Amino acid sequence: MIADLVIRNGTVVTPEADFIASVAIADGRIIAVGDDAAMPAAAETLDATGLHVLPGVIDVHVHFRDPGYPHKEDFGTGTAAAAFGGVTTVFDMPNTIPPTGAADVLAAKHAIASASAHVDYGLYGLLGEDTIGNVDELVAGGVIGFKLYMGNTFGKIPSPSTGAMLEAFEVVAPTGKRVSLHAETNSIMELRETRLRAAGRIDALAHLAARPAVVAVEAVSRAAILAEWTGARVHILHISSAAELRPLAEARARGVDITGETCPHYMMLSSEDYARLGGVIRVNPPVREKSDHEPLWRALADGLIDMIATDHAPHAPEEKTRNDIWTVDCGFPGVETQMPLMLTEVARGRFSIRDYVRWSAANPARIWGLAPRKGAIRPGADADIAIVDLAARWTIDDMKLQSRSKITPWHGREVRGLPLHTLVRGRFVMRDRRLQADARGWGRSVHEIQNMPPAAPRNVDLSLASVTRPPEG
Ligand code: DOR
Ligand code: ZN
């Protein structure tokens, strides 16, 4: 067999090992990993001597704004940013216009994504109080999982009551899909924001004051109780505080199928950066204290937090720089900067490159049912690969980002590690730091290859559907 491409003599990284090897690719899949002399003949070769060959990042948390906010981002620009960040699969959030909460809206988003995506993607369905009845049609229409907003954030999607949330979990549990939670309790932060505004606070730190860690702690704890009761699988998005780790660990110890992610900004920025960055740092949940950093790093290291994601949340500069913090849009881009920010910590010796691929690719693939097709450099897997120069030193420049949103808290930051080439299913989508013209529309939805373990619903006889079913006969 003649391979389409052999990537020669790079350092191949898996969660267990890194070793010099060549990687042969045919028909979009990896067909061999090993000694260069053992590689099949190939139509094309790429010399990766001195470079690292990583499984492409799977970022399970991005907002590509399409349809609805084309001035912030669209699926084309968002996935171009992903390609430049070494990201080969993204999961897109449902707070677009209209929100992705019904089959027809989902179908429209699939059409947009398949026409313009440069990398593979999954689409989240919205699990809101008024979309619980749409779960089955959303699963049939091809969602990767569900998103439930326990608290208000950009897009102002109303948060379901605890009663509705229990019903939502009851309905999703038998589907086996995972529910990703924006775990911030709305009533706490709404009251605090009202009081802070009444007190005349409009400074950036007022945003943090409105959402202390207890907002997240309460939400994680409550979500875990409902997940335990119903058997629904849950994923805690953007873990921002040390305090959330205890309810997460306790739920895991009780056997709840609960996973979690954190983002670079919660481990690399702190309350000390608010004065410098102003509204640019406004994000939900908020960037917190320096004392949160070490516990979050440790939780990643010991496996309590499973993965790194970005919450890529692009906005226009004028939406990020208003004087009154309550009028500033929340979030900032991240899909393109996550890898260099994390690799800089590898260069500093905080953790290993093997740890990084566990958090960025292997664990997301396993937890979201995409393994063994995605998330690994292994024969049989999709050739989703980032070829990275770990030694490159460069400075993040917002104006050079692919995202339409040219404003991030990372501007001017010196980093180490640069993805030079990104392949999705064997095709270069970014090569020599250039977007490939034929990459647009190459991305495919990964829901078709998703393979979650059998569903394990609990207390089914007590569910709302069961207790309201008319008696037979
Ligand atoms: O800061 C945020 N921005 N947090 C979210 O949860 C949503 C996101 C957005 O869509 O802008
Ligand atoms: Zn988000």
Coordinates of C-alpha atoms and ligand atoms in Angstrom, one line a residue:
M1 CA 0.0 0.0 0.0
I2 CA 1.2 3.5 -0.8
A3 CA 0.6 6.0 1.9
D4 CA -0.7 9.5 1.1
L5 CA 1.7 11.1 3.6
V6 CA 4.5 10.1 5.9
I7 CA 5.5 12.5 8.7
R8 CA 9.1 11.6 9.3
N9 CA 11.1 11.4 12.5
G10 CA 9.2 13.7 14.7
T11 CA 8.7 13.1 18.4
V12 CA 5.3 11.4 18.7
V13 CA 3.4 12.1 21.9
T14 CA 0.9 9.9 23.7
P15 CA -0.3 10.1 27.3
E16 CA 2.1 7.4 28.2
A17 CA 5.2 8.1 26.1
D18 CA 7.1 10.3 23.7
F19 CA 9.4 8.8 21.2
I20 CA 10.9 9.6 17.8
A21 CA 8.9 7.9 15.1
S22 CA 7.4 8.3 11.7
V23 CA 3.6 8.4 11.1
A24 CA 2.1 7.0 7.9
I25 CA -1.3 8.2 6.7
A26 CA -3.7 6.8 4.1
D27 CA -7.3 7.7 3.3
G28 CA -7.5 10.0 6.3
R29 CA -6.4 7.4 8.9
I30 CA -3.1 6.7 10.5
I31 CA -1.9 3.4 9.1
A32 CA 1.5 3.0 10.8
V33 CA 3.6 4.6 13.6
G34 CA 7.2 3.4 14.1
D35 CA 10.7 3.4 12.8
D36 CA 11.2 5.4 9.7
A37 CA 12.7 2.5 7.9
A38 CA 9.5 0.5 8.4
M39 CA 7.2 3.1 6.7
P40 CA 5.5 2.3 3.5
A41 CA 6.2 4.3 0.3
A42 CA 4.4 7.5 0.3
A43 CA 3.1 10.1 -2.2
E44 CA 4.4 12.8 0.0
T45 CA 6.7 13.1 3.0
L46 CA 7.1 15.8 5.6
D47 CA 10.3 16.0 7.6
A48 CA 9.4 16.6 11.3
T49 CA 12.9 16.2 12.7
G50 CA 13.1 18.3 15.9
L51 CA 9.3 18.8 16.0
H52 CA 6.6 17.2 18.1
V53 CA 3.7 15.3 16.6
L54 CA 0.7 15.7 18.8
P55 CA -2.9 14.4 18.5
G56 CA -5.0 17.3 17.4
V57 CA -6.6 19.1 20.3
I58 CA -10.3 18.3 21.0
D59 CA -11.8 21.5 22.5
V60 CA -15.2 20.7 23.9
H61 CA -16.2 24.3 24.6
V62 CA -16.3 27.0 21.9
H63 CA -18.8 29.7 20.8
F64 CA -18.6 30.2 17.1
R65 CA -21.6 32.5 17.0
D66 CA -23.1 31.1 13.8
P67 CA -25.9 31.9 13.1
G68 CA -26.5 35.1 14.9
Y69 CA -23.5 37.2 15.6
P70 CA -21.4 37.4 12.4
H71 CA -19.5 40.5 13.5
K72 CA -18.1 38.4 16.5
E73 CA -17.3 35.2 14.6
D74 CA -18.6 32.6 12.2
F75 CA -18.0 28.9 11.7
G76 CA -15.4 29.7 9.0
T77 CA -13.3 32.1 11.1
G78 CA -13.7 30.2 14.4
T79 CA -12.5 26.9 12.8
A80 CA -9.7 28.8 11.1
A81 CA -8.6 29.9 14.5
A82 CA -8.9 26.4 15.7
A83 CA -6.6 25.1 12.9
F84 CA -4.0 27.7 13.8
G85 CA -4.2 26.6 17.4
G86 CA -3.6 22.9 16.6
V87 CA -7.2 22.1 17.3
T88 CA -8.8 19.5 15.1
T89 CA -12.2 19.0 16.8
V90 CA -14.4 21.6 18.5
F91 CA -17.8 21.4 20.2
D92 CA -19.9 24.4 19.5
M93 CA -22.3 25.9 22.1
P94 CA -26.0 26.5 21.5
N95 CA -26.3 30.2 22.5
T96 CA -26.6 31.3 18.9
I97 CA -29.6 33.0 17.4
P98 CA -32.0 31.2 17.5
P99 CA -30.6 28.9 20.3
T100 CA -29.9 25.4 19.2
G101 CA -32.9 23.9 20.9
A102 CA -35.0 22.3 18.2
A103 CA -34.4 20.0 15.3
D104 CA -34.9 22.6 12.5
V105 CA -32.5 25.0 14.2
L106 CA -30.0 22.2 14.6
A107 CA -30.3 21.2 11.0
A108 CA -29.7 24.8 9.9
K109 CA -26.5 25.0 12.0
H110 CA -25.3 21.6 10.6
A111 CA -25.7 23.1 7.1
I112 CA -23.7 26.2 8.1
A113 CA -21.0 24.1 9.8
S114 CA -20.6 21.5 7.1
A115 CA -20.2 24.2 4.4
S116 CA -17.6 26.3 6.2
A117 CA -15.8 24.3 8.9
H118 CA -12.0 23.9 8.6
V119 CA -11.9 21.3 11.4
D120 CA -14.2 18.6 12.7
Y121 CA -17.0 19.6 15.1
G122 CA -19.8 18.6 17.4
L123 CA -22.9 20.7 18.0
Y124 CA -24.5 21.0 21.4
G125 CA -28.2 21.0 21.8
L126 CA -29.8 23.4 24.3
L127 CA -31.4 21.8 27.3
G128 CA -33.6 24.6 28.6
E129 CA -36.9 24.7 30.4
D130 CA -38.8 24.9 27.2
T131 CA -36.8 22.5 25.1
I132 CA -37.0 19.4 27.4
G133 CA -39.6 18.0 25.0
N134 CA -37.1 18.3 22.1
V135 CA -34.4 16.0 23.5
D136 CA -35.3 13.1 21.3
E137 CA -35.5 15.1 18.0
L138 CA -32.2 16.8 18.9
V139 CA -30.5 13.5 19.5
A140 CA -31.9 12.2 16.2
G141 CA -30.7 15.4 14.5
G142 CA -27.1 14.8 15.6
V143 CA -26.0 16.5 18.8
I144 CA -22.8 15.7 20.6
G145 CA -24.4 16.4 23.9
F146 CA -26.5 19.0 25.8
K147 CA -25.8 22.3 27.4
L148 CA -27.7 23.5 30.4
Y149 CA -27.3 27.0 31.7
M150 CA -27.8 27.0 35.5
G151 CA -26.9 30.7 35.4
N152 CA -27.3 33.6 33.0
T153 CA -24.5 34.6 30.7
F154 CA -24.0 35.9 27.2
G155 CA -27.2 35.3 25.1
K156 CA -29.4 35.6 28.2
I157 CA -30.7 32.0 27.9
P158 CA -33.0 31.6 30.9
S159 CA -31.8 29.1 33.5
P160 CA -34.2 26.3 34.3
S161 CA -35.6 25.9 37.8
T162 CA -34.3 23.0 39.9
G163 CA -37.5 21.2 39.1
A164 CA -37.1 21.6 35.4
M165 CA -33.5 20.6 35.6
L166 CA -34.4 17.3 37.4
E167 CA -36.9 16.6 34.6
A168 CA -34.3 17.5 32.0
F169 CA -31.8 15.1 33.5
E170 CA -34.6 12.4 33.6
V171 CA -35.2 12.8 29.9
V172 CA -31.5 12.9 28.8
A173 CA -30.3 10.1 31.1
P174 CA -31.7 7.3 28.9
T175 CA -30.1 8.8 25.8
G176 CA -26.6 8.3 27.2
K177 CA -25.6 11.8 26.1
R178 CA -23.6 14.0 28.4
V179 CA -25.0 17.3 29.8
S180 CA -22.5 20.1 30.0
L181 CA -23.3 22.5 32.7
H182 CA -22.7 26.2 33.1
A183 CA -22.6 25.7 36.8
E184 CA -23.3 29.1 38.3
T185 CA -26.5 29.6 40.4
N186 CA -28.5 32.4 38.9
S187 CA -30.4 33.6 41.9
I188 CA -27.3 34.2 43.9
M189 CA -25.5 36.3 41.3
E190 CA -28.6 38.1 40.2
L191 CA -29.2 39.4 43.7
R192 CA -25.6 40.4 44.2
E193 CA -25.4 42.2 40.8
T194 CA -28.6 44.2 41.6
R195 CA -27.1 45.3 45.0
L196 CA -23.7 46.1 43.5
R197 CA -25.3 48.2 40.8
A198 CA -27.4 50.0 43.4
A199 CA -24.3 50.7 45.4
G200 CA -22.8 52.3 42.3
R201 CA -20.2 49.8 41.5
I202 CA -19.3 49.7 37.8
D203 CA -15.6 48.7 38.1
A204 CA -14.3 45.5 36.6
L205 CA -13.8 43.8 40.0
A206 CA -17.5 44.3 40.7
H207 CA -18.1 41.5 38.2
L208 CA -16.0 39.1 40.4
A209 CA -17.8 40.4 43.5
A210 CA -21.2 39.4 42.0
R211 CA -20.0 35.9 41.4
P212 CA -18.0 34.6 44.3
A213 CA -16.9 30.9 44.2
V214 CA -20.0 29.9 46.3
V215 CA -22.1 30.6 43.1
A216 CA -20.2 27.7 41.4
V217 CA -19.9 25.5 44.5
E218 CA -23.7 25.6 45.0
A219 CA -24.4 24.8 41.4
V220 CA -21.9 21.9 41.1
S221 CA -23.2 20.4 44.3
R222 CA -26.8 20.6 43.2
A223 CA -26.1 19.4 39.7
A224 CA -24.2 16.4 41.1
I225 CA -27.2 15.5 43.3
L226 CA -29.6 15.5 40.4
A227 CA -27.1 13.6 38.2
E228 CA -26.7 11.0 40.9
W229 CA -30.5 10.6 41.3
T230 CA -31.2 10.3 37.5
G231 CA -28.1 8.6 36.3
A232 CA -27.5 11.5 33.8
R233 CA -23.9 12.0 32.7
V234 CA -22.7 15.5 33.4
H235 CA -19.7 17.6 32.6
I236 CA -18.8 20.7 34.6
L237 CA -17.7 23.5 32.2
H238 CA -15.0 26.0 33.0
I239 CA -14.1 25.1 36.6
S240 CA -12.8 28.4 38.0
S241 CA -12.2 27.9 41.7
A242 CA -10.5 25.6 44.2
A243 CA -13.7 25.5 46.1
E244 CA -15.6 23.6 43.4
L245 CA -13.2 20.8 43.6
R246 CA -14.6 19.3 46.8
P247 CA -18.2 18.8 45.5
L248 CA -16.7 17.5 42.3
A249 CA -14.5 15.0 44.1
E250 CA -17.3 13.9 46.5
A251 CA -19.6 13.3 43.6
R252 CA -17.0 11.3 41.8
A253 CA -16.4 9.2 44.9
R254 CA -20.1 8.5 45.1
G255 CA -20.0 7.1 41.6
V256 CA -21.6 9.9 39.7
D257 CA -20.6 10.0 36.1
I258 CA -19.3 13.6 36.4
T259 CA -16.4 15.1 34.4
G260 CA -14.8 18.5 34.4
E261 CA -12.7 21.0 32.4
T262 CA -10.8 24.1 33.2
C263 CA -9.5 26.8 31.0
P264 CA -6.1 28.6 30.8
H265 CA -7.4 31.9 32.1
Y266 CA -8.4 30.3 35.5
M267 CA -4.8 29.1 36.0
M268 CA -2.9 32.0 34.5
L269 CA -4.9 35.2 35.3
S270 CA -6.2 36.5 38.6
S271 CA -7.9 39.4 40.4
E272 CA -4.6 41.2 40.1
D273 CA -5.1 41.5 36.4
Y274 CA -8.5 43.3 36.5
A275 CA -7.1 46.8 36.8
R276 CA -4.7 46.3 33.9
L277 CA -7.3 44.6 31.6
G278 CA -10.6 46.2 32.5
G279 CA -13.5 44.8 30.7
V280 CA -11.3 42.6 28.5
I281 CA -11.0 40.1 31.4
R282 CA -14.8 39.9 32.0
V283 CA -15.8 36.3 31.6
N284 CA -18.3 33.9 33.2
P285 CA -17.4 32.4 35.5
P286 CA -15.0 35.2 36.5
V287 CA -11.2 34.9 36.7
R288 CA -10.6 34.5 40.4
E289 CA -7.7 34.6 42.9
K290 CA -4.1 33.6 42.5
S291 CA -4.7 31.1 45.3
D292 CA -7.0 29.2 43.0
H293 CA -4.2 28.5 40.4
E294 CA -2.3 25.8 42.2
P295 CA -5.3 23.7 43.3
L296 CA -6.6 23.8 39.7
W297 CA -3.2 22.7 38.3
R298 CA -3.1 19.9 40.9
A299 CA -6.6 18.8 40.1
L300 CA -5.6 18.4 36.4
A301 CA -2.5 16.5 37.4
D302 CA -4.3 14.1 39.7
G303 CA -7.2 13.5 37.2
L304 CA -10.0 15.2 39.1
I305 CA -10.3 17.8 36.3
D306 CA -10.2 15.7 33.2
M307 CA -9.5 18.2 30.4
I308 CA -8.5 21.6 29.2
A309 CA -11.0 23.6 27.1
T310 CA -11.1 27.2 26.1
D311 CA -14.7 28.6 26.3
H312 CA -13.6 30.5 23.1
A313 CA -16.1 33.5 23.4
P314 CA -15.3 36.1 20.8
H315 CA -16.7 39.7 21.0
A316 CA -16.0 42.9 19.1
P317 CA -13.5 45.3 20.7
E318 CA -16.1 47.9 21.3
E319 CA -18.2 45.3 23.2
K320 CA -15.2 44.6 25.5
T321 CA -14.0 48.1 26.3
R322 CA -17.0 49.9 27.7
N323 CA -16.6 51.8 30.9
D324 CA -19.4 50.3 32.9
I325 CA -18.5 46.7 33.6
W326 CA -22.1 45.5 33.5
T327 CA -22.4 46.5 29.9
V328 CA -19.3 44.7 28.7
D329 CA -19.9 41.4 26.9
C330 CA -18.5 38.3 28.7
G331 CA -15.7 36.1 27.3
F332 CA -12.8 36.3 24.9
P333 CA -11.3 34.1 22.2
G334 CA -9.1 31.1 23.3
V335 CA -9.1 28.3 20.8
E336 CA -6.0 29.7 19.1
T337 CA -3.9 30.4 22.2
Q338 CA -4.6 27.5 24.5
M339 CA -1.9 25.3 23.1
P340 CA 1.0 27.8 23.2
L341 CA -0.1 29.0 26.7
M342 CA -0.1 25.4 28.0
L343 CA 3.2 24.5 26.2
T344 CA 4.8 27.4 27.8
E345 CA 4.1 25.7 31.1
V346 CA 5.6 22.5 29.7
A347 CA 8.7 24.5 28.8
R348 CA 8.8 25.7 32.4
G349 CA 8.7 22.2 33.7
R350 CA 5.3 22.4 35.4
F351 CA 4.0 19.2 33.7
S352 CA 5.0 17.0 30.8
I353 CA 4.0 17.1 27.1
R354 CA 2.4 13.7 27.8
D355 CA 0.2 15.2 30.4
Y356 CA -0.8 17.9 27.9
V357 CA -2.0 15.4 25.3
R358 CA -3.9 13.6 28.0
W359 CA -5.8 16.7 28.9
S360 CA -6.2 18.2 25.4
A361 CA -6.9 15.1 23.3
A362 CA -7.0 11.7 24.9
N363 CA -9.4 12.4 27.8
P364 CA -11.9 14.5 25.8
A365 CA -12.0 11.7 23.1
R366 CA -12.6 9.0 25.8
I367 CA -15.2 11.0 27.8
W368 CA -17.1 12.1 24.7
G369 CA -17.2 8.7 23.1
L370 CA -14.8 9.6 20.2
A371 CA -12.0 7.2 21.1
P372 CA -10.4 5.3 19.5
R373 CA -11.1 7.2 16.3
K374 CA -10.0 10.6 17.7
G375 CA -7.5 11.8 20.3
A376 CA -4.5 9.6 19.7
I377 CA -1.6 9.0 17.3
R378 CA -2.3 5.3 16.8
P379 CA -2.9 3.1 13.8
G380 CA -6.6 3.1 12.9
A381 CA -7.2 6.6 14.3
D382 CA -8.2 9.5 12.2
A383 CA -5.1 11.5 11.2
D384 CA -5.9 14.5 13.3
I385 CA -2.5 15.9 14.0
A386 CA -0.7 19.0 15.2
I387 CA 2.9 19.3 14.3
V388 CA 4.5 21.6 16.8
D389 CA 7.7 23.5 17.3
L390 CA 8.1 23.3 21.1
A391 CA 11.2 25.6 21.0
A392 CA 9.6 28.5 19.2
R393 CA 9.4 31.7 21.2
W394 CA 6.8 34.2 20.1
T395 CA 4.5 36.9 21.4
I396 CA 0.8 36.7 21.2
D397 CA -0.6 39.6 19.1
D398 CA -4.4 40.0 19.0
M399 CA -4.3 41.6 15.6
K400 CA -2.7 38.5 14.1
L401 CA -5.3 36.1 15.4
Q402 CA -7.6 34.3 12.9
S403 CA -10.6 34.9 15.1
R404 CA -12.8 37.9 14.0
S405 CA -12.5 39.0 17.6
K406 CA -9.1 40.8 17.9
I407 CA -9.2 41.3 21.7
T408 CA -7.9 38.9 24.3
P409 CA -6.3 39.2 27.7
W410 CA -3.2 37.4 26.2
H411 CA -2.1 40.3 24.0
G412 CA 1.7 40.9 24.4
R413 CA 2.2 37.6 26.3
E414 CA 5.4 35.8 25.5
V415 CA 4.9 32.1 24.9
R416 CA 6.8 29.0 23.9
G417 CA 5.5 26.4 21.4
L418 CA 3.9 27.0 18.0
P419 CA 1.8 24.7 15.9
L420 CA 3.3 24.8 12.4
H421 CA 0.9 22.4 10.6
T422 CA -2.5 21.0 11.5
L423 CA -4.0 18.0 9.7
V424 CA -7.7 16.9 10.0
R425 CA -8.4 13.4 8.7
G426 CA -5.1 13.4 6.8
R427 CA -5.6 16.7 5.1
F428 CA -3.5 19.8 5.9
V429 CA -5.9 22.5 7.0
M430 CA -3.1 24.7 8.2
R431 CA 0.4 24.4 6.7
D432 CA 3.5 26.5 7.5
R433 CA 1.2 28.9 9.4
R434 CA -1.1 29.3 6.4
L435 CA -4.7 28.3 6.1
Q436 CA -5.2 25.9 3.2
A437 CA -7.6 27.0 0.6
D438 CA -9.3 23.7 0.2
A439 CA -9.8 23.3 4.0
R440 CA -13.0 25.2 4.2
G441 CA -15.9 22.8 4.3
W442 CA -13.6 19.9 5.1
G443 CA -14.8 19.7 8.7
R444 CA -17.4 17.0 9.5
S445 CA -19.7 16.5 12.5
V446 CA -18.3 13.9 14.8
H447 CA -21.7 12.9 16.2
E448 CA -21.8 10.0 13.7
I449 CA -18.7 8.4 15.2
Q450 CA -19.7 9.1 18.8
N451 CA -20.0 5.9 20.8
M452 CA -21.0 6.5 24.4
P453 CA -21.3 3.6 26.9
P454 CA -24.8 2.2 27.5
A455 CA -27.0 4.6 29.3
A456 CA -27.6 4.0 33.0
P457 CA -30.7 5.9 34.1
R458 CA -31.8 5.6 37.7
N459 CA -35.0 6.1 39.7
V460 CA -36.9 5.7 36.4
D461 CA -40.1 4.7 38.1
L462 CA -40.1 8.0 40.0
S463 CA -39.5 10.2 36.9
L464 CA -42.1 12.8 35.9
A465 CA -42.9 10.8 32.8
S466 CA -43.5 7.7 34.8
V467 CA -45.7 9.2 37.6
T468 CA -47.9 11.1 35.1
R469 CA -48.4 8.2 32.7
P470 CA -52.1 7.4 32.5
P471 CA -53.0 4.0 34.1
E472 CA -53.2 1.1 31.6
G473 CA -56.4 -0.6 30.6
Ligands
DOR1 O1 -18.0 34.6 29.5 C1 -18.7 33.8 28.9 N1 -19.0 34.0 27.6 N2 -19.2 32.7 29.5 C2 -20.2 32.0 29.0 O2 -20.6 31.1 29.6 C3 -20.7 32.3 27.6 C4 -19.7 33.0 26.8 C5 -20.3 33.6 25.6 O3 -21.1 33.0 24.9 O4 -19.9 34.8 25.3
ZN2 ZN -19.0 29.0 27.2

